[in-house]
XYZ file of C-alpha atoms in Angstrom:
344
model
C 0.000 0.000 0.000
C 2.659 2.346 -0.857
C 3.216 4.852 -3.600
C 5.345 8.016 -3.740
C 5.386 10.185 -0.638
C 2.958 13.071 -0.652
C 1.809 15.799 1.690
C -1.743 16.884 2.332
C -2.678 19.856 4.434
C -6.315 20.378 5.302
C -8.052 23.247 7.258
C -7.988 24.278 11.017
C -9.871 24.423 14.410
C -10.635 22.495 17.622
C -12.599 19.512 18.957
C -12.504 16.465 21.268
C -14.535 13.239 21.207
C -12.865 11.094 23.841
C -9.376 11.380 25.220
C -6.746 9.878 27.442
C -4.278 11.841 29.513
C -1.748 13.704 27.417
C -0.665 17.042 26.035
C -2.875 18.936 23.622
C -2.058 21.630 21.092
C -5.584 22.491 19.999
C -6.574 22.190 16.388
C -3.513 20.351 15.030
C -2.865 16.691 14.163
C 0.292 15.536 12.398
C -0.204 12.145 10.753
C 2.461 9.868 9.258
C 0.823 6.978 7.394
C 1.159 4.723 4.376
C 0.713 6.716 1.172
C -2.902 6.967 0.015
C -4.036 4.791 2.923
C -6.576 7.116 4.577
C -9.805 8.160 2.909
C -9.655 11.832 1.823
C -13.405 12.040 2.434
C -12.915 11.009 6.054
C -10.051 13.436 6.515
C -12.305 16.229 5.219
C -15.192 15.043 7.387
C -13.029 15.014 10.508
C -11.721 18.467 9.647
C -15.189 19.898 9.051
C -16.646 18.242 12.141
C -13.863 19.158 14.521
C -12.071 22.097 12.928
C -8.777 20.286 13.516
C -6.047 20.831 10.955
C -4.527 17.577 9.712
C -0.991 17.634 8.333
C -0.467 14.367 6.448
C 2.916 12.899 5.495
C 3.300 9.475 3.910
C 5.890 6.720 4.102
C 6.571 3.738 1.846
C 8.229 1.330 4.276
C 8.015 0.360 7.930
C 11.739 0.899 8.162
C 11.260 4.583 7.297
C 8.641 4.995 10.020
C 10.839 3.280 12.604
C 13.854 5.410 11.702
C 11.813 8.609 12.127
C 10.890 7.616 15.675
C 14.376 6.389 16.562
C 15.911 9.705 15.530
C 13.454 11.460 17.836
C 11.499 14.715 17.671
C 9.624 13.529 14.582
C 6.803 15.975 15.195
C 4.209 13.306 14.396
C 1.193 12.599 16.580
C -0.103 9.466 14.851
C 1.500 6.789 12.669
C 0.316 3.496 11.151
C 3.082 0.846 11.222
C 2.593 -2.859 10.595
C 2.305 -5.426 13.370
C 5.924 -6.515 13.777
C 7.086 -2.902 13.791
C 4.483 -2.057 16.431
C 6.127 -4.776 18.537
C 9.588 -3.323 17.893
C 8.456 0.231 18.667
C 6.862 -0.853 21.935
C 10.015 -2.721 22.906
C 12.183 0.328 22.207
C 9.942 2.639 24.233
C 9.000 4.718 21.194
C 5.213 4.715 21.702
C 2.753 6.269 24.124
C 0.678 4.009 26.345
C -2.676 5.689 25.697
C -4.750 2.885 27.231
C -5.991 1.902 23.777
C -8.322 -0.822 25.001
C -10.126 1.686 27.207
C -11.084 4.249 24.557
C -14.344 4.090 22.521
C -12.552 2.826 19.405
C -11.677 -0.489 21.046
C -15.338 -1.468 21.332
C -15.451 -1.710 17.527
C -12.376 -3.915 17.131
C -13.288 -7.387 15.899
C -12.611 -9.855 18.744
C -10.106 -11.898 16.755
C -7.874 -8.849 16.353
C -7.924 -7.644 19.969
C -4.848 -8.093 22.178
C -2.721 -9.690 19.491
C 0.905 -10.672 20.132
C 2.295 -7.339 18.952
C 0.301 -5.502 21.665
C -0.961 -8.172 24.084
C -1.942 -5.704 26.795
C -3.913 -3.570 24.338
C -2.354 -0.338 25.572
C -0.540 0.997 22.518
C -2.515 0.387 19.326
C -5.871 0.255 17.557
C -5.964 -1.725 14.272
C -6.693 0.063 11.017
C -6.494 -2.452 8.167
C -5.104 -5.868 7.360
C -4.218 -7.745 4.241
C -1.619 -9.803 2.439
C 1.542 -9.323 0.435
C 1.916 -11.577 -2.583
C 2.440 -11.146 -6.295
C 0.298 -9.936 -9.151
C 0.560 -10.926 -12.804
C -0.397 -9.090 -15.982
C -2.506 -11.542 -17.950
C -1.537 -9.939 -21.265
C 2.068 -10.895 -20.524
C 1.637 -14.194 -18.706
C -1.295 -16.593 -19.042
C -0.001 -19.555 -17.006
C -0.906 -20.821 -13.534
C -0.266 -18.671 -10.471
C -0.922 -21.174 -7.695
C 2.670 -21.319 -6.430
C 5.524 -18.975 -5.556
C 7.576 -21.031 -7.997
C 6.180 -18.860 -10.801
C 7.742 -15.821 -9.152
C 11.004 -17.150 -7.776
C 11.785 -19.695 -10.501
C 9.957 -18.044 -13.410
C 9.092 -19.664 -16.725
C 10.717 -18.212 -19.879
C 7.972 -15.663 -20.569
C 8.555 -14.043 -17.155
C 12.339 -14.133 -17.090
C 13.517 -10.543 -17.077
C 9.941 -9.394 -16.518
C 9.749 -9.834 -12.741
C 9.632 -6.849 -10.377
C 10.189 -7.331 -6.666
C 9.969 -5.196 -3.549
C 13.028 -3.309 -2.341
C 12.143 -4.180 1.244
C 14.102 -7.168 2.610
C 11.342 -7.530 5.174
C 8.887 -8.532 2.434
C 11.151 -10.300 -0.052
C 12.799 -12.617 2.453
C 9.465 -13.450 4.099
C 7.986 -14.455 0.746
C 11.000 -16.568 -0.170
C 10.909 -18.208 3.257
C 7.274 -19.182 2.813
C 8.037 -20.735 -0.584
C 10.924 -22.751 0.873
C 9.010 -23.682 4.044
C 11.597 -21.868 6.143
C 10.244 -20.303 9.358
C 9.986 -16.537 9.170
C 12.726 -14.881 11.224
C 14.752 -18.089 11.246
C 17.927 -18.037 13.343
C 19.332 -21.039 11.496
C 22.157 -19.941 9.152
C 21.700 -22.994 6.939
C 18.037 -22.219 6.381
C 18.885 -18.646 5.489
C 21.513 -19.865 3.018
C 18.653 -21.585 1.178
C 16.755 -18.290 1.073
C 19.828 -16.422 -0.135
C 20.558 -18.956 -2.867
C 16.966 -18.768 -4.135
C 17.022 -14.967 -4.307
C 20.464 -14.833 -5.913
C 19.307 -17.313 -8.565
C 16.161 -15.233 -9.161
C 18.023 -11.933 -9.475
C 18.924 -12.188 -13.207
C 15.205 -12.413 -13.956
C 14.296 -9.345 -11.862
C 13.921 -6.113 -13.836
C 13.714 -3.867 -10.769
C 13.455 -3.920 -6.974
C 11.015 -1.134 -6.109
C 7.831 -0.246 -4.241
C 7.316 2.960 -6.228
C 4.895 3.185 -9.161
C 3.936 -0.488 -8.936
C 0.467 0.064 -10.392
C 1.693 1.604 -13.621
C 4.480 -0.932 -13.980
C 2.302 -4.054 -13.675
C -0.940 -2.701 -15.142
C 0.800 -1.366 -18.244
C 2.674 -4.604 -18.868
C 6.163 -3.214 -18.306
C 6.624 -6.358 -16.220
C 4.624 -9.568 -16.153
C 4.751 -10.248 -12.417
C 5.212 -7.842 -9.498
C 5.334 -8.215 -5.740
C 2.235 -6.318 -4.570
C -0.594 -6.136 -2.099
C -4.095 -7.531 -2.199
C -6.103 -4.305 -2.004
C -3.896 -2.397 -4.421
C -4.363 -5.171 -6.963
C -8.099 -5.109 -6.336
C -8.429 -1.367 -6.896
C -6.334 -1.398 -10.073
C -8.354 -4.306 -11.446
C -11.802 -2.932 -10.618
C -11.284 0.819 -10.874
C -8.827 0.946 -13.765
C -9.750 -2.218 -15.630
C -6.161 -3.443 -15.473
C -5.652 -6.960 -16.941
C -4.139 -8.253 -13.729
C -4.700 -11.079 -11.256
C -3.535 -11.585 -7.684
C -1.873 -14.950 -7.130
C -3.032 -17.387 -4.473
C 0.107 -19.511 -3.976
C -0.548 -22.792 -2.223
C 2.475 -22.193 0.037
C 0.763 -19.141 1.527
C 0.837 -15.343 1.627
C 2.556 -12.886 3.958
C 0.008 -11.251 6.261
C 0.168 -7.715 7.641
C -1.863 -5.583 10.045
C -1.476 -1.818 10.171
C -2.486 -0.033 13.363
C -2.798 3.459 14.751
C -0.098 4.207 17.332
C 1.015 7.427 19.008
C 4.744 8.314 19.115
C 6.276 8.983 22.505
C 6.030 12.638 23.415
C 3.410 13.491 20.770
C 2.346 17.114 21.233
C -1.250 16.478 20.173
C -2.038 13.114 21.754
C -5.650 13.944 22.592
C -6.306 14.974 18.989
C -4.762 11.698 17.839
C -7.118 9.754 20.105
C -10.061 11.772 18.790
C -9.115 10.775 15.244
C -8.668 7.098 16.164
C -12.128 7.069 17.732
C -13.579 8.826 14.685
C -12.012 6.391 12.205
C -13.212 3.404 14.240
C -16.888 4.310 14.230
C -18.602 1.658 12.047
C -19.991 4.225 9.585
C -16.565 5.743 9.051
C -14.780 2.380 9.113
C -17.054 1.317 6.239
C -16.099 4.387 4.220
C -12.436 3.630 4.931
C -12.893 -0.016 3.860
C -14.574 0.995 0.610
C -11.818 3.513 -0.127
C -8.756 1.508 0.847
C -9.834 -1.888 -0.403
C -8.117 -3.842 2.366
C -9.896 -5.999 4.949
C -11.140 -4.187 8.036
C -10.306 -5.353 11.579
C -12.977 -2.890 12.711
C -16.671 -3.748 12.602
C -18.258 -2.217 9.511
C -21.755 -1.905 8.074
C -21.792 -4.934 5.774
C -24.867 -3.623 3.945
C -22.814 -0.635 2.738
C -19.586 -2.511 2.016
C -18.814 -2.612 -1.704
C -16.378 -5.539 -1.586
C -17.321 -9.182 -1.057
C -16.043 -12.671 -1.911
C -17.571 -12.529 -5.371
C -16.118 -9.247 -6.624
C -13.025 -9.041 -4.403
C -11.379 -12.472 -4.115
C -8.107 -10.724 -3.272
C -9.503 -9.848 0.163
C -10.720 -13.367 0.916
C -7.701 -15.646 0.396
C -8.199 -19.393 0.486
C -4.527 -20.151 1.172
C -2.492 -19.995 4.411
C -1.572 -16.542 5.751
C 1.640 -16.150 7.736
C 1.950 -12.860 9.634
C 5.440 -11.407 9.715
C 6.765 -11.639 13.301
C 9.202 -9.286 14.983
C 12.599 -10.868 14.366
C 15.223 -11.384 17.059
C 18.549 -9.556 16.713
C 20.169 -12.799 15.521
C 17.484 -13.285 12.862
C 17.753 -9.636 11.827
C 21.489 -10.036 11.352
C 20.949 -13.052 9.094
C 18.325 -11.180 7.071
C 20.737 -8.271 6.620
C 23.453 -10.638 5.420
C 21.124 -12.335 2.948
C 19.954 -9.004 1.565
C 23.489 -7.707 1.262
C 24.430 -10.782 -0.774
C 21.383 -10.421 -3.024
C 22.041 -6.732 -3.651
C 25.737 -7.192 -4.592
């Protein structure tokens, strides 16, 4: 869910719905989220309802969001990292404990997504969206089966040189691990050698490693297969009529969950909580679901939801989903070594 960084600035004022203890600078909310991930209609609605000015910056990788917080004084009040980075940020003391499971938004969280391993106490995060990372093919370029990662990592002749992969080791190595039946975040050097060898062998067939401009690249047929996300594929297929299809590899897909969290020392924490509560109201969560095209961990109004199993198979996978865990330092070191070898 990640295109080029952009900045939105929308109008000003003051309001509060429900809050936890924290500092407030009335009328301002600085948001750092995945590019094009939040409904512009909801941003406008929140602005008009509350008078709060929302400054929106976007990121294209979890690593970028983590680095911003590690440097300190980011100026952001609300960010939306994925589950394993929420775990890392909590562990490094980078997030505010805003008693998330005690604010109104938590009532609307689907039970299966409450108190997950990345925030077991429910103090630091409220889920926003979840989905999968897999690969998408252009059916004008490639007409063969897409029921295995083999198509992507050991491509047939028509895809050789026409593969595009992510530039995030976090995603690439997880996908390769699933294909090879290697545990994600493995600490076994021999298992990671298998992953490295697969990716090094694939590299001559990869045209580019990038998460920028994926839609144009795969929809226009510049490449025949591209690492991508479920909802992005769905929107390009339905809204733009792109001749693309999201693969359902039998080995499984990488799962992700993005959540609202508040950086430590946020100047406008109460405004951030107001926005989290607003976005989690079922009416607004439905608008967000219809805009973003990723599955909602928040209860929505099903009668107003535009995506279902029939028209949006991307959102209802029938293959295993493996959520990326937070890797140990030893596993992170092995991942870094593998990626360094692949990028030589």
